[in-house]
Amino acid sequence: MPHVRFTDNIQRHVECPPAQADGDTVRAVLDAYFAANVAARGYVLDDQGALRKHMVIFVDGRQITDRIGLTDSVPQDGLVEVIQALSGG
Amino acid sequence: MSDRILVATRKGLFTITRSGKRWSITQTNFLADNCSLVMHDPRDGTMFVALGHGHFGCKLHRSRDSGATWQECATPAYPQKPDDFEEKPNPTTGNVTPWNTELIWEIQGGGPDEPGVFWCGTIPGGLFRSDDEGDSWRFVRSLWDDPRRPQWFGGGYDYAGIHSVCVDPRDSAHLLVGVSCGGVWRSTDRGESWECDSKGLRAEYLPAEQAYDPITQDPHLLVRCRSAPDHLWVQHHNGIFRSIDDAKTWQEITDVKPSTFGFAVAVHPADPNTAWFVPAIKDEQRIPVDARVVVTRTRDGGETFEQLTNGLPQEHAYDLVFRHALDIDETGDTLAFGSTTGSLWVSQNQGDAWECVSTHLPPIYCVRFGKG
């Protein structure tokens, strides 16, 4: 099952502990994670469910390409890292 | 007289408290976070602060113990955009309006007979209503879906926004909403339907044929006199306007030194003829005229204005005062305003003299008097 990890900077606002979340796309993995941590969803995704403008996501070290649909695939043992961009600070 | 002032800034929320005749900073919250707005509900003391996290989006926090503790509550969120909905590019800017809360720009309590009701204005133009003190928000679809809404355009920001909600104290169903840029909108049925039909607001920045189109107006702030609710003032991009018939018609006031341009306006709660403004140079040089910080005051409904300078810097001062950064307390005697360069002034005699509380706060977005 994929692992999800969040930037330390988000922890000041909302608790986002690392966790395992099932799914084979970024969307599925994040949906699974946020189902158990509802408060964190709006810190990462916007009102339409797209990745927030100044956030970035890496899967096994590679930046995702679909920021709206989050359709990038995630291996079963993959690592999804959610961090803030340098823009938007 | 209010003994407490709440100051929302680019780097936190500051509480200013009066001790004797002196004001000083006594509390900080959300330090280093971007606080775009603070409001204090005179009905029961509930407070809200809006945060704009650069990375993590807009958030809303609420306090029910006079600011001692804060809890995050629901953030007004736009509904899912239907797949078949075509949001056409704005004819003025070419921008396609996002269905996202980009900025929380106004929070206003409902009427005295509506406990728990709050209205929230946002950029890019969505209005929200809460019936449960901010535990949840309902998108006011009637205004968003109005066929005239796509004509709105941003003034200063990329997208239009709602910065003023004025509830009629005689009738809570009666709302006036100020949109920059989109004019003044009226609902008489708690937001079920809307009209934008006010006459007299003038947009000098558009061709003459469109100058009086009510939907192209850029009211920077709309305020209603508490004791005479038919009397309103607007600090407009184009100047100062006054209405004495509940925003149906407006009179432009042009002879005001040093300038009619600005963002903020405050009206005396018991005297609709008395109002204050903080002028600046229009348009592309947004600094005080002659680098002197001046407050203008009328006591006769705009017939004449005084320039109030006692206690304000009169040389090399580049303070700009945003629309929500001037407030007046319930007595009408005490005013406070804060600037983009972090200066905060208070007057306890209707602006005759000003005390400087600080010149080194972060950029100030919103100043509000609080109780207790």
Coordinates of C-alpha atoms in Angstrom, one line a residue, chain B residues 111-242:
Chain B
G111 CA -29.8 41.2 11.8
P112 CA -30.6 41.4 15.5
D113 CA -33.4 38.9 15.0
E114 CA -31.1 36.4 13.3
P115 CA -28.8 35.0 15.9
G116 CA -26.1 32.8 14.4
V117 CA -26.5 34.2 10.9
F118 CA -23.5 35.6 9.1
W119 CA -22.8 36.7 5.6
C120 CA -19.4 36.3 3.9
G121 CA -18.2 38.0 0.8
T122 CA -15.3 36.6 -1.2
I123 CA -13.1 37.0 -4.2
P124 CA -14.0 35.9 -6.9
G125 CA -17.4 37.3 -6.2
G126 CA -19.2 34.6 -4.3
L127 CA -21.5 35.4 -1.4
F128 CA -22.1 32.9 1.4
R129 CA -24.6 32.7 4.3
S130 CA -24.2 30.8 7.5
D131 CA -27.1 30.0 9.8
D132 CA -24.9 28.3 12.5
E133 CA -22.2 30.8 13.4
G134 CA -19.8 29.6 10.7
D135 CA -20.1 25.8 11.3
S136 CA -21.3 25.6 7.7
W137 CA -21.7 28.0 4.8
R138 CA -24.3 28.1 2.0
F139 CA -23.3 29.5 -1.4
V140 CA -25.8 32.2 -2.4
R141 CA -26.5 30.7 -5.8
S142 CA -29.1 33.4 -6.8
L143 CA -26.4 36.1 -7.0
W144 CA -23.7 33.9 -8.6
D145 CA -26.2 32.7 -11.3
D146 CA -27.5 36.2 -12.1
P147 CA -26.9 36.7 -15.8
R148 CA -25.4 40.1 -15.1
R149 CA -22.7 38.6 -12.7
P150 CA -20.3 37.6 -15.5
Q151 CA -19.9 41.3 -16.3
W152 CA -18.2 41.9 -13.0
F153 CA -14.4 42.4 -13.1
G154 CA -11.6 42.8 -10.8
G155 CA -10.5 46.1 -9.3
G156 CA -7.0 45.8 -8.0
Y157 CA -7.4 42.0 -7.8
D158 CA -7.6 39.7 -10.8
Y159 CA -11.3 38.9 -10.1
A160 CA -14.3 40.7 -8.7
G161 CA -15.1 40.5 -5.1
I162 CA -17.7 41.3 -2.4
H163 CA -16.2 43.6 0.3
S164 CA -19.3 45.1 1.8
V165 CA -22.5 43.6 3.2
C166 CA -24.9 46.0 4.8
V167 CA -27.9 44.5 6.6
D168 CA -30.8 46.9 7.2
P169 CA -31.3 47.1 11.0
R170 CA -35.0 47.6 10.4
D171 CA -35.4 44.5 8.2
S172 CA -32.9 41.7 8.2
A173 CA -34.2 40.4 4.9
H174 CA -33.0 43.6 3.3
L175 CA -29.3 43.5 2.2
L176 CA -27.0 45.8 0.2
V177 CA -23.9 44.2 -1.2
G178 CA -20.9 46.2 -2.5
V179 CA -18.9 44.6 -5.4
S180 CA -15.6 45.7 -6.7
C181 CA -16.2 45.9 -9.6
G182 CA -19.8 45.2 -10.0
G183 CA -21.7 48.0 -8.2
V184 CA -24.2 47.9 -5.4
W185 CA -26.7 45.1 -5.3
R186 CA -29.9 44.9 -3.3
S187 CA -31.9 42.0 -2.0
T188 CA -35.2 42.4 -0.1
D189 CA -35.7 38.7 0.5
R190 CA -32.6 37.5 2.3
G191 CA -30.6 36.9 -0.9
E192 CA -33.2 35.0 -2.8
S193 CA -33.3 37.6 -5.6
W194 CA -31.2 40.6 -6.5
E195 CA -31.4 44.0 -8.2
C196 CA -28.6 46.4 -9.3
D197 CA -30.4 49.5 -10.2
S198 CA -28.9 52.4 -8.3
K199 CA -28.5 55.6 -10.1
G200 CA -25.8 58.2 -9.9
L201 CA -22.6 56.2 -9.3
R202 CA -20.2 57.2 -12.0
A203 CA -17.3 55.3 -13.5
E204 CA -15.0 57.9 -15.0
Y205 CA -12.6 55.1 -15.9
L206 CA -15.0 53.8 -18.6
P207 CA -16.3 55.4 -21.9
A208 CA -19.0 58.0 -21.3
E209 CA -21.7 55.7 -22.7
Q210 CA -21.0 53.3 -19.8
A211 CA -20.1 55.7 -17.1
Y212 CA -23.4 55.4 -15.3
D213 CA -24.0 51.7 -15.9
P214 CA -24.7 50.4 -12.3
I215 CA -22.9 47.1 -12.9
T216 CA -19.6 48.6 -13.9
Q217 CA -19.2 50.6 -10.8
D218 CA -16.2 50.2 -8.4
P219 CA -17.4 51.0 -4.9
H220 CA -14.4 50.5 -2.7
L221 CA -16.5 50.4 0.5
L222 CA -20.2 50.8 1.3
V223 CA -21.3 51.8 4.8
R224 CA -24.7 52.4 6.3
C225 CA -25.6 54.7 9.1
R226 CA -26.9 52.7 12.0
S227 CA -29.5 55.2 13.3
A228 CA -30.6 56.4 9.8
P229 CA -30.3 53.3 7.6
D230 CA -31.5 54.9 4.4
H231 CA -28.3 57.0 4.6
L232 CA -25.2 55.4 3.0
W233 CA -21.8 56.5 2.0
V234 CA -19.5 55.0 -0.7
Q235 CA -15.9 55.5 -1.1
H236 CA -15.8 54.7 -4.8
H237 CA -12.8 54.4 -7.1
N238 CA -14.1 57.5 -8.8
G239 CA -14.7 59.5 -5.6
I240 CA -17.1 60.0 -2.8
F241 CA -20.8 59.3 -3.1
R242 CA -23.8 59.7 -0.7

